[in-house]
C-alpha cells in the first residue's frame, strides 16, 4: 500500500509498505526512512504467585507503523504516524481557470462540427421540404409565376414512394438477439434476450425505430440516443429514443460506427428559468455575461472559406459576440444547451513493484508526486494509455457539468443510422430524385398553363348570320349547350365551327417520362407493393417484393449495424441498473405470459412445487446472476429471424407446398 507520513520540519514522505510489513519512504531533502509495521499487542500482566500478581507490566499496543529516525545531528528526526494517500487535489483557482478554458473549447468544437456538416445539413433540410411538398419551388420562381397568373403546381411523387419504403420497414421488424460465442454462457445469452426485450417494449422501441428510419431515408441520417434515467426510479431506467437528426452535430468521421469520431454534440434550447431549475448551483451566473456587457458587432459567421473543417486553434482569433445566434436566441429568450461528448487519451502513471505484484493507478497524482515515488528503490513507474469519455455541458455562458462519468466501454451513446455517407457528406433517398421532381412540377404546370390559355374550339359567322343582336347574344351565351335554340337569318348561313389549337402531347409525354425516371432513380417499383397482374402464389409475390428491394438493402444493413452497436452497449447498461433480483422479477413476469427456455431448459419459478426436475428454479438463476459478471461474457449481437413477417413468409412457403400435395401436418401450419 501507499501511505504518506505526517509532517515534520515542513516536509512529508511517500511510503511504500510491502506485504512482509516492512517499508521505505521516498527521498526528500537528501534522506529517507525505513518503516516497520508493528502488529497489535495484548497487555502483559504479572504472573500468578508473584508479589505483583495481576499488575500490568506492559500496556496493550494497537497496530502501528514505526518510522525509523533519519538525518544527522540537529536534523535527525522521525515522523509520528502515516496515513492513506490518494494523490493531491486541484486548487479551486485552477478549477476556475480550467472551467473558463473548457467553455471556449466546447463552443469551438460545436462550431467546428456545425461547419463540417454545413453542406450535408443544408441538403437534408431541402429533402425535408421535398418530402412534405412545401419546398419544391424556389420562393422567387413561384412568386414570379403567380405574378404572371401562371400556375406553379406541386405534384408530390416523392412522398408516396417514400411511404412504400416506410411500410416495408414497419412490416419487416427484427428484434435484437444475443448468441453465446467462445466461452460464452448460453444461459446468460437467453436471460439477456428476455430482459432486453422488456427494455425495448418499455421504450416503445418499434415506434422510435420507425422515426429514426424516417430521418434516415429522408435526410440521410437518423439518430438513436441511449442513457440511464434516474428520475422515475432510484434503480434507474434504460432509455432508448429517437434523437432529432438536426439537434445532433457529429465531429469529422468516415466510418458509420463512429469508431474514428473524436467528439459529438447534442443540443437543445432551454429558457433561462429552465436552466436554473436543472442546474441550481449555476443559477446566479446563467446569462450574466450576456446581460452585463454591451453587444458589439455582427453575429459570428461560420462561413469560413475552404471545404475542410477548422480546428479550434484556427478559430481562436474570432471574437464571439455576446448575442451569437448559435448560443442564444434573444427573441425567444432561450439559450442553447450543448452536451459535448469527446474522447480523451491519457498516459496514466501506474506505480509498479513486479516482485510484490503491486500495481496502483496514479491518475490523481501530481507530476511531483510521481517523480518522488520513483526514489523508492523497489518502485518503478510505467505509463499506460487510457481512453476516457469526457462529457461537458455548457449553456448560458457557463459550464454546467463536466467530468468523466462511469460510461460503459467509453462509447458514444448516440448511434447514427446513415442512408449514404461519403466523407463529410451524407444524403438520403430524396436527394437524387429532386431534379426529376422539379421536372414533373414544371411540365405539369406548363400543361395547365397551356390549357388555360388556348381555346379548343371557335365559331365563324358574319354580320348577317343572326336576325337580331339579341339572337347573337343568346348564341354567345348558350350556343355550346346541349339542346340550344338559335335563330338565324338564313339556314344556309349558320355559324361554322373552327378547330382549336391542338394541345402539345409532347409535354404529357415528358411528364410521364419524368415520373418513370423518378421511380427508377429511387428504386421504388410496383413489385415492392406486391402488385401482380395475374393470379400468383404467395411465394411468387414475396420473391417479387424481395427483388424490388435489392436497390434499397443498404438502408436496412445500416440500420442493422447501428442496432448491433446498441445491443452491445445495452449489456453494460443492464449491469448497472439490473440487480439479480430485478432480473428475476422480469423472468417471472415473462414466464407467466408464455414459456421461457434458458439454455434448452424451461424456466419455472415453481419448479420445486411442480416437481419438474428439468426446469430451472428461481434459486438456481439467482445464484447464477449473483456470481456472473455480464460484462465478462462474450455474446454476439445479431437479429432474430423470428419476427412476424418472417413467420408469415415461412407460413406461405409451407402452405404452398402443402397445397401441392406435400404431407405437412396441420399443427405445423398452426405453429407457423
XYZ file of C-alpha atoms in Angstrom:
672
model
C 0.000 0.000 0.000
C 0.974 3.621 -0.487
C 0.921 5.979 2.516
C 2.167 9.438 3.394
C 3.961 10.415 6.606
C 2.932 13.166 8.969
C 4.692 16.494 8.551
C 7.984 17.072 10.322
C 10.120 20.141 9.701
C 7.616 21.103 6.988
C 8.087 18.041 4.827
C 6.468 14.671 4.262
C 7.479 11.369 2.626
C 5.572 8.923 0.489
C 5.700 5.418 1.929
C 5.601 2.033 0.197
C 4.669 -0.833 2.552
C 5.492 -4.354 1.359
C 3.470 -7.476 2.150
C 6.007 -8.575 4.785
C 5.312 -5.488 6.916
C 8.445 -3.544 6.050
C 8.587 -0.392 4.022
C 10.629 2.503 2.738
C 9.911 6.171 2.266
C 10.711 8.369 -0.690
C 13.828 10.501 -0.599
C 13.185 14.107 0.423
C 15.854 16.692 1.288
C 18.541 14.053 0.822
C 17.192 11.485 3.265
C 14.677 8.634 3.571
C 13.317 6.417 6.347
C 12.604 2.764 6.830
C 9.196 1.804 8.181
C 8.168 -1.246 10.189
C 4.646 -2.467 10.795
C 4.082 -3.357 14.453
C 1.111 -5.680 14.959
C -1.246 -5.114 17.905
C -0.008 -6.406 21.260
C -2.060 -7.512 24.221
C -1.313 -6.232 27.689
C 1.213 -8.242 29.756
C 0.297 -8.966 33.413
C 2.437 -10.126 36.352
C 2.197 -13.948 36.724
C 0.276 -15.686 39.460
C 2.141 -16.130 42.717
C 4.351 -13.108 42.178
C 4.197 -10.249 44.638
C 2.586 -8.036 41.962
C 0.238 -10.685 40.623
C -2.234 -9.193 38.111
C -0.380 -5.928 37.759
C 0.161 -4.584 34.222
C 3.769 -4.993 33.226
C 3.281 -3.703 29.668
C 0.353 -1.740 28.275
C -1.615 -3.105 25.271
C -0.483 -1.632 21.976
C -2.662 -1.115 18.866
C -1.212 -1.822 15.452
C 1.071 0.969 14.289
C 3.773 1.926 11.869
C 7.168 2.799 13.291
C 9.212 5.253 11.229
C 12.947 4.968 11.921
C 14.956 8.126 12.631
C 16.970 9.654 9.788
C 19.266 12.604 9.346
C 22.324 13.686 11.313
C 22.776 15.881 14.324
C 20.124 18.515 14.711
C 18.378 17.400 11.555
C 17.810 13.867 12.852
C 14.082 13.241 13.145
C 11.290 10.772 12.703
C 7.580 11.021 11.813
C 4.889 10.202 14.323
C 2.491 8.351 12.059
C 1.469 7.623 8.461
C -1.888 7.765 6.729
C -3.548 6.706 3.463
C -2.587 8.650 0.340
C -4.817 9.178 -2.720
C -2.958 11.909 -4.578
C -3.185 15.672 -4.420
C -6.321 17.638 -5.262
C -6.585 20.569 -7.629
C -6.727 24.029 -6.170
C -10.002 25.943 -6.528
C -8.417 28.697 -8.647
C -7.035 26.072 -11.003
C -10.533 24.643 -11.391
C -11.952 28.069 -12.307
C -9.245 28.646 -14.916
C -9.895 25.226 -16.427
C -13.662 25.884 -16.477
C -13.204 29.084 -18.467
C -10.944 27.301 -20.936
C -13.394 24.366 -21.161
C -16.306 26.652 -22.123
C -14.324 28.061 -25.022
C -13.172 24.613 -26.123
C -16.697 23.167 -26.219
C -18.050 26.233 -28.009
C -15.370 25.855 -30.679
C -15.965 22.113 -31.042
C -19.660 22.788 -31.630
C -18.917 25.411 -34.264
C -16.387 23.109 -35.884
C -18.919 20.276 -36.182
C -21.555 22.686 -37.493
C -19.176 23.892 -40.176
C -18.074 20.348 -41.000
C -21.658 19.238 -41.698
C -22.895 22.511 -43.168
C -23.450 21.336 -46.769
C -24.930 17.959 -45.775
C -27.346 19.575 -43.327
C -28.465 22.120 -45.954
C -29.305 19.270 -48.364
C -31.060 17.388 -45.573
C -33.275 20.390 -44.795
C -34.054 20.686 -48.511
C -35.025 16.993 -48.570
C -37.425 17.606 -45.689
C -39.156 20.208 -47.878
C -39.352 17.870 -50.859
C -40.870 15.113 -48.719
C -43.554 17.377 -47.248
C -44.187 19.118 -50.578
C -43.509 22.575 -49.141
C -40.044 23.086 -50.621
C -40.405 22.105 -54.260
C -40.371 25.617 -55.686
C -37.870 28.357 -55.010
C -39.750 31.253 -53.480
C -38.664 33.730 -56.168
C -39.645 31.474 -59.063
C -43.031 30.704 -57.540
C -43.854 34.366 -56.941
C -42.846 35.247 -60.489
C -45.184 32.631 -61.988
C -48.039 33.648 -59.711
C -47.452 37.292 -60.670
C -47.879 36.325 -64.319
C -51.054 34.398 -63.431
C -49.391 31.168 -64.377
C -49.749 28.022 -62.232
C -46.883 26.718 -60.069
C -48.240 23.290 -59.187
C -46.712 20.765 -56.775
C -47.277 17.138 -57.783
C -45.504 15.331 -54.932
C -44.475 11.947 -56.305
C -41.681 11.536 -53.737
C -43.825 11.150 -50.621
C -45.836 8.065 -51.740
C -42.653 6.303 -52.846
C -41.020 7.038 -49.517
C -44.139 5.708 -47.813
C -43.628 2.377 -49.583
C -40.158 2.079 -48.003
C -41.602 3.160 -44.680
C -44.259 0.465 -44.908
C -41.680 -2.174 -45.740
C -39.601 -1.277 -42.688
C -42.619 -1.319 -40.409
C -43.744 -4.723 -41.661
C -40.256 -6.254 -41.501
C -39.049 -5.506 -37.992
C -36.246 -7.547 -36.472
C -35.579 -7.997 -32.762
C -32.087 -7.901 -31.298
C -30.852 -11.320 -30.293
C -27.864 -12.400 -28.196
C -25.892 -15.506 -29.139
C -23.206 -17.142 -26.976
C -19.786 -17.431 -28.620
C -16.457 -18.885 -27.495
C -16.507 -19.253 -23.738
C -19.940 -17.633 -23.602
C -22.700 -18.877 -21.384
C -25.890 -19.853 -23.222
C -27.865 -19.213 -20.039
C -26.625 -15.610 -19.868
C -27.459 -15.058 -23.554
C -31.020 -16.333 -23.096
C -31.543 -14.190 -19.992
C -30.265 -11.146 -21.894
C -32.763 -11.867 -24.670
C -35.677 -11.870 -22.229
C -34.576 -8.786 -20.272
C -33.600 -6.748 -23.346
C -36.986 -7.482 -24.921
C -38.644 -5.962 -21.847
C -36.423 -2.876 -22.102
C -37.339 -2.392 -25.769
C -41.041 -2.846 -25.037
C -40.915 -0.285 -22.208
C -39.388 2.245 -24.604
C -41.913 1.606 -27.419
C -38.859 0.813 -29.493
C -40.801 -0.090 -32.626
C -42.172 3.437 -32.841
C -38.810 5.043 -32.028
C -37.087 2.853 -34.620
C -39.540 3.901 -37.329
C -38.964 7.578 -36.527
C -35.198 7.082 -36.861
C -35.686 5.229 -40.158
C -37.836 8.078 -41.479
C -34.997 10.517 -40.720
C -32.506 8.136 -42.336
C -34.398 7.808 -45.620
C -35.437 11.460 -45.900
C -32.411 13.414 -44.632
C -29.702 10.759 -44.830
C -29.162 10.300 -41.098
C -31.272 9.227 -38.147
C -30.064 9.157 -34.548
C -30.715 6.790 -31.634
C -29.985 8.043 -28.122
C -29.379 5.765 -25.108
C -28.995 6.810 -21.483
C -29.889 5.838 -17.925
C -32.665 7.900 -16.351
C -32.960 8.093 -12.552
C -35.930 10.480 -12.433
C -38.668 7.834 -12.204
C -36.877 5.253 -10.061
C -33.736 5.273 -7.975
C -32.748 1.969 -9.554
C -32.514 3.665 -12.938
C -34.243 3.002 -16.234
C -32.574 2.482 -19.592
C -33.984 4.912 -22.161
C -33.729 4.255 -25.905
C -35.199 7.033 -28.024
C -35.104 8.773 -31.359
C -32.961 11.904 -31.199
C -33.764 14.745 -33.653
C -31.313 14.499 -36.543
C -30.856 18.283 -36.695
C -30.020 18.551 -32.966
C -27.023 16.226 -33.275
C -23.675 17.573 -34.515
C -21.029 14.922 -35.171
C -17.339 15.632 -35.489
C -15.273 14.552 -38.504
C -15.535 10.819 -39.199
C -15.626 8.439 -42.138
C -16.793 5.225 -40.504
C -20.501 4.804 -39.933
C -19.996 3.247 -36.479
C -18.186 6.412 -35.207
C -15.068 4.386 -34.352
C -12.924 7.174 -35.842
C -15.012 10.059 -34.453
C -13.394 12.108 -31.688
C -16.397 14.086 -30.450
C -20.061 14.866 -30.964
C -22.501 17.449 -29.631
C -26.136 17.072 -28.586
C -28.031 20.347 -28.447
C -31.335 21.632 -27.162
C -32.848 25.058 -26.496
C -33.876 25.973 -22.935
C -35.202 29.106 -21.295
C -33.128 30.748 -18.591
C -35.515 29.696 -15.775
C -35.466 26.105 -17.025
C -31.659 26.021 -16.962
C -31.639 27.462 -13.445
C -34.111 24.803 -12.360
C -31.980 21.980 -13.769
C -28.638 23.423 -12.608
C -29.488 25.427 -9.457
C -25.840 25.834 -8.405
C -25.252 27.903 -11.533
C -28.485 29.902 -11.196
C -26.848 33.202 -10.229
C -24.412 33.029 -13.154
C -26.696 31.969 -16.018
C -26.759 34.681 -18.675
C -24.733 37.048 -16.502
C -22.096 37.752 -19.131
C -24.797 38.424 -21.727
C -26.553 40.969 -19.509
C -23.507 42.844 -18.195
C -21.764 43.582 -21.499
C -22.966 45.511 -24.491
C -23.472 43.908 -27.877
C -20.651 44.685 -30.278
C -20.527 43.848 -33.973
C -22.472 41.366 -36.012
C -23.158 37.765 -35.170
C -20.323 35.381 -35.811
C -20.362 33.681 -39.198
C -19.196 30.128 -39.675
C -18.858 30.650 -43.431
C -15.093 30.302 -43.281
C -13.555 29.768 -46.736
C -12.339 26.297 -47.586
C -14.051 22.953 -47.729
C -12.121 21.398 -44.860
C -13.401 21.830 -41.333
C -11.453 24.062 -38.990
C -9.689 23.021 -35.801
C -10.480 25.018 -32.657
C -6.998 26.554 -32.864
C -7.854 28.113 -36.216
C -10.908 29.828 -34.681
C -9.171 31.382 -31.679
C -8.842 34.751 -33.437
C -12.619 35.031 -33.833
C -14.216 37.103 -31.086
C -17.681 35.719 -30.365
C -20.351 38.403 -29.968
C -22.486 38.062 -26.885
C -25.606 37.593 -28.988
C -24.245 34.762 -31.071
C -27.386 33.147 -32.561
C -25.706 29.748 -32.283
C -25.810 30.045 -28.495
C -28.601 32.443 -27.598
C -31.970 33.444 -29.046
C -32.700 36.994 -27.972
C -36.234 36.907 -29.421
C -37.227 33.703 -27.608
C -35.055 34.423 -24.572
C -33.562 30.951 -24.789
C -30.085 29.507 -24.528
C -28.716 26.588 -26.481
C -27.527 23.810 -24.190
C -24.609 21.928 -25.746
C -23.745 18.497 -24.367
C -20.374 17.549 -25.809
C -19.003 14.008 -25.702
C -15.332 13.807 -26.551
C -12.742 11.079 -26.424
C -9.621 11.865 -24.452
C -6.398 9.927 -24.483
C -4.260 9.942 -21.369
C -0.911 8.497 -20.364
C -1.726 7.339 -16.875
C 1.161 6.658 -14.449
C 0.995 3.240 -12.829
C 3.035 2.525 -9.664
C 4.601 -0.909 -10.109
C 6.500 -3.418 -7.971
C 6.796 -6.575 -10.070
C 8.239 -8.677 -7.228
C 5.255 -7.986 -4.967
C 2.808 -7.958 -7.935
C 1.763 -4.473 -6.860
C 0.078 -2.100 -9.351
C -1.560 1.222 -8.495
C -3.237 3.659 -10.856
C -1.855 7.127 -10.045
C -4.244 9.182 -12.194
C -4.846 11.767 -9.458
C -1.195 12.203 -8.591
C 0.749 15.321 -9.469
C 3.903 15.095 -11.577
C 5.978 15.932 -8.499
C 4.428 13.081 -6.503
C 5.046 10.585 -9.305
C 8.657 11.727 -9.523
C 9.046 11.426 -5.748
C 7.699 7.860 -5.528
C 10.336 6.793 -8.073
C 13.071 7.491 -5.482
C 11.987 4.375 -3.551
C 14.276 1.555 -4.786
C 11.548 -1.104 -5.071
C 9.235 1.117 -7.128
C 9.006 1.669 -10.881
C 6.565 3.904 -12.755
C 5.034 2.678 -16.012
C 2.742 4.699 -18.265
C -0.425 3.180 -19.684
C -2.523 4.627 -22.496
C -6.103 5.042 -21.306
C -9.120 6.217 -23.332
C -11.729 8.227 -21.489
C -15.064 9.728 -22.497
C -15.446 13.261 -21.224
C -18.932 14.748 -21.079
C -19.257 18.520 -20.778
C -22.471 20.553 -20.766
C -22.414 24.308 -21.419
C -25.173 26.899 -21.710
C -25.970 30.458 -20.744
C -22.290 31.350 -20.780
C -21.452 28.741 -18.115
C -20.005 25.255 -17.808
C -22.963 23.421 -16.262
C -21.394 19.968 -15.938
C -18.001 18.486 -16.700
C -16.495 15.134 -15.867
C -15.773 11.538 -16.750
C -18.918 9.566 -15.898
C -18.772 5.826 -15.492
C -19.783 5.065 -19.067
C -19.809 1.563 -20.446
C -16.834 0.920 -22.719
C -16.300 4.680 -23.097
C -18.534 4.721 -26.171
C -20.765 7.417 -27.575
C -24.389 6.919 -26.584
C -25.597 8.451 -29.844
C -25.912 5.925 -32.663
C -26.191 7.343 -36.201
C -28.104 5.373 -38.832
C -26.933 6.604 -42.222
C -28.518 6.153 -45.627
C -25.442 7.066 -47.662
C -22.229 8.647 -46.438
C -19.049 9.631 -48.238
C -16.527 11.611 -46.236
C -18.226 14.585 -44.622
C -21.293 14.284 -46.872
C -24.404 12.253 -46.107
C -27.682 12.114 -48.006
C -30.902 10.139 -48.217
C -33.158 8.677 -50.878
C -34.735 12.009 -51.837
C -31.534 13.796 -52.863
C -31.168 12.050 -56.246
C -34.861 12.485 -57.083
C -35.063 16.269 -56.646
C -34.265 17.057 -60.289
C -36.942 14.733 -61.641
C -39.476 16.031 -59.117
C -38.752 19.579 -60.316
C -39.234 18.406 -63.901
C -42.632 16.866 -63.063
C -43.796 20.066 -61.374
C -42.538 22.215 -64.246
C -44.123 20.136 -67.007
C -47.454 19.765 -65.232
C -47.560 23.498 -64.572
C -46.782 24.167 -68.238
C -49.561 21.830 -69.322
C -52.073 23.561 -67.030
C -50.963 26.954 -68.292
C -51.429 25.937 -71.940
C -54.885 24.503 -71.237
C -55.884 27.734 -69.531
C -54.624 29.905 -72.399
C -55.842 28.139 -75.534
C -59.430 27.568 -76.762
C -60.200 24.106 -78.010
C -62.983 25.317 -80.438
C -64.257 28.526 -82.052
C -67.070 29.758 -84.379
C -67.220 31.554 -87.727
C -70.190 33.925 -88.543
C -70.795 37.301 -90.232
C -72.990 40.355 -89.643
C -75.953 38.805 -91.473
C -75.943 35.444 -89.718
C -78.330 36.396 -86.898
C -81.722 38.005 -87.233
C -81.083 40.467 -84.419
C -78.359 41.485 -81.916
C -80.276 39.708 -79.154
C -80.045 36.414 -81.111
C -76.269 36.913 -81.365
C -76.035 37.498 -77.610
C -78.169 34.429 -76.927
C -75.884 32.312 -79.145
C -72.764 33.588 -77.398
C -74.146 32.571 -74.008
C -75.830 29.250 -74.818
C -74.636 28.097 -78.215
C -72.441 25.371 -76.830
C -75.130 23.949 -74.547
C -76.989 20.743 -75.480
C -80.477 21.457 -76.918
C -79.786 25.152 -77.516
C -82.236 27.019 -79.829
C -80.562 29.569 -82.080
C -82.438 31.854 -84.503
C -80.532 32.726 -87.680
C -81.356 34.873 -90.747
C -80.665 32.118 -93.263
C -80.289 28.390 -92.631
C -77.759 28.291 -95.453
C -75.535 30.641 -93.462
C -75.460 29.029 -89.950
C -72.329 29.593 -87.735
C -69.409 27.352 -88.733
C -67.257 25.666 -86.087
C -63.486 26.061 -86.379
C -60.789 23.765 -84.964
C -58.938 24.941 -81.845
C -55.198 24.846 -81.105
C -54.000 21.292 -80.604
C -52.690 20.554 -77.068
C -48.986 19.529 -77.290
C -48.954 15.873 -76.255
C -45.156 16.068 -76.014
C -45.495 17.853 -72.667
C -47.605 14.993 -71.303
C -45.020 12.521 -72.600
C -42.209 14.440 -70.903
C -44.071 14.485 -67.599
C -44.790 10.755 -67.848
C -41.137 10.076 -68.653
C -40.035 12.140 -65.660
C -42.338 10.094 -63.375
C -40.840 6.858 -64.667
C -37.307 8.155 -64.231
C -38.074 9.326 -60.689
C -39.297 5.837 -59.745
C -36.195 4.298 -61.319
C -33.854 6.721 -59.538
C -35.437 5.982 -56.156
C -35.513 2.213 -56.800
C -39.157 2.086 -55.760
C -41.007 -0.142 -58.229
C -44.560 -1.597 -58.221
C -43.231 -5.055 -57.294
C -42.323 -3.715 -53.858
C -46.037 -3.332 -53.166
C -46.647 -6.960 -54.106
C -48.693 -5.957 -57.161
C -49.491 -8.815 -59.530
C -51.054 -8.783 -62.976
C -52.494 -12.277 -62.654
C -53.202 -14.934 -60.044
C -49.860 -15.730 -58.433
C -48.804 -17.739 -55.417
C -47.785 -16.053 -52.175
C -44.225 -17.282 -52.688
C -44.029 -15.630 -56.110
C -45.317 -12.338 -54.717
C -42.758 -12.430 -51.883
C -39.968 -13.097 -54.364
C -41.071 -10.113 -56.463
C -41.061 -7.865 -53.420
C -37.614 -9.123 -52.474
C -36.293 -8.440 -55.972
C -37.716 -4.915 -55.870
C -35.822 -4.189 -52.653
C -32.373 -5.048 -53.979
C -31.577 -1.382 -54.574
C -32.619 -0.406 -51.037
C -30.955 -3.097 -48.930
C -28.227 -0.670 -47.827
C -30.811 1.206 -45.755
C -31.615 -1.867 -43.694
C -27.976 -3.002 -43.471
C -27.009 0.344 -41.930
C -29.943 0.086 -39.526
C -28.774 -3.390 -38.526
C -25.232 -2.093 -37.911
C -26.468 0.625 -35.564
C -28.775 -1.717 -33.649
C -25.969 -4.214 -33.061
C -23.825 -1.467 -31.536
C -26.767 -0.507 -29.330
C -27.135 -4.134 -28.273
C -23.513 -4.309 -27.134
C -23.877 -1.134 -25.071
C -27.160 -2.382 -23.627
C -25.370 -5.320 -21.973
C -23.188 -2.938 -19.992
C -26.094 -0.678 -19.088
C -28.081 -3.669 -17.816
C -25.227 -4.494 -15.474
C -25.508 -1.014 -13.977
C -29.271 -0.888 -13.375
C -30.358 -4.524 -13.126
C -29.760 -6.392 -9.882
C -30.203 -10.200 -9.906
C -33.479 -9.768 -8.010
C -34.771 -7.282 -10.592
C -33.877 -9.610 -13.482
C -35.614 -12.481 -11.730
C -38.782 -10.414 -11.376
C -38.724 -9.824 -15.140
C -38.203 -13.533 -15.833
C -41.070 -14.431 -13.517
C -43.418 -11.969 -15.230
C -42.469 -13.227 -18.667
C -42.856 -16.869 -17.635
C -46.487 -16.132 -16.736
C -47.090 -14.837 -20.270
C -45.507 -17.817 -22.010
C -42.845 -20.491 -21.805
C -39.237 -19.361 -21.371
C -36.347 -21.642 -22.305
C -32.901 -20.993 -20.856
C -30.074 -22.958 -22.467
C -32.545 -25.587 -23.631
C -34.220 -25.982 -20.252
C -37.538 -24.400 -19.307
C -37.660 -21.790 -16.570
C -40.308 -22.394 -13.920
C -40.114 -20.367 -10.685
C -42.378 -23.012 -9.114
C -40.383 -25.965 -10.424
C -39.848 -27.429 -6.974
C -43.574 -27.358 -6.191
C -44.344 -28.840 -9.599
C -41.600 -31.449 -9.091
C -40.180 -30.636 -12.522
C -36.567 -31.771 -12.243
C -35.658 -30.471 -15.719
C -36.770 -26.861 -15.153
C -34.574 -24.100 -13.755
C -35.593 -22.935 -10.312
C -35.542 -19.374 -9.069
C -32.707 -20.227 -6.671
C -30.521 -21.595 -9.480
C -30.851 -18.493 -11.637
C -30.363 -16.127 -8.712
C -27.108 -17.879 -7.839
C -26.064 -17.692 -11.499
C -26.769 -13.968 -11.773
C -25.096 -13.140 -8.470
C -21.902 -14.935 -9.438
C -21.635 -13.856 -13.071
C -20.446 -10.541 -14.432
C -22.461 -9.978 -17.610
C -19.758 -7.702 -18.971
C -17.197 -10.517 -18.859
C -19.155 -12.800 -21.155
C -18.667 -12.792 -24.895
C -22.003 -12.611 -26.633
C -22.566 -11.895 -30.284
C -25.330 -9.432 -31.077
C -27.488 -10.232 -34.084
C -31.079 -10.004 -35.180
C -33.802 -12.533 -34.571
C -35.322 -14.172 -37.608
C -38.480 -14.981 -35.652
C -40.328 -11.749 -36.321
C -43.926 -11.640 -37.526
C -43.027 -11.043 -41.168
C -40.584 -13.944 -41.299
C -43.116 -16.277 -39.700
C -45.696 -15.194 -42.263
C -43.251 -15.787 -45.125
C -42.408 -19.245 -43.786
C -46.114 -19.986 -43.427
C -46.821 -19.006 -47.052
C -43.978 -21.193 -48.319
C -45.049 -24.252 -46.312
C -48.742 -23.678 -47.059
C -47.927 -23.502 -50.767
C -46.099 -26.833 -50.532
C -48.986 -28.364 -48.586
C -51.397 -27.203 -51.256
C -49.329 -29.062 -53.849
C -49.646 -32.361 -52.013
C -46.643 -32.410 -49.666
C -47.774 -34.260 -46.492
C -47.444 -31.481 -43.879
C -49.280 -31.942 -40.559
C -51.848 -29.173 -39.804
C -50.214 -28.408 -36.441
C -47.043 -27.292 -38.286
C -49.028 -24.641 -40.167
C -50.722 -23.552 -36.936
C -47.324 -23.164 -35.220
C -46.000 -21.131 -38.134
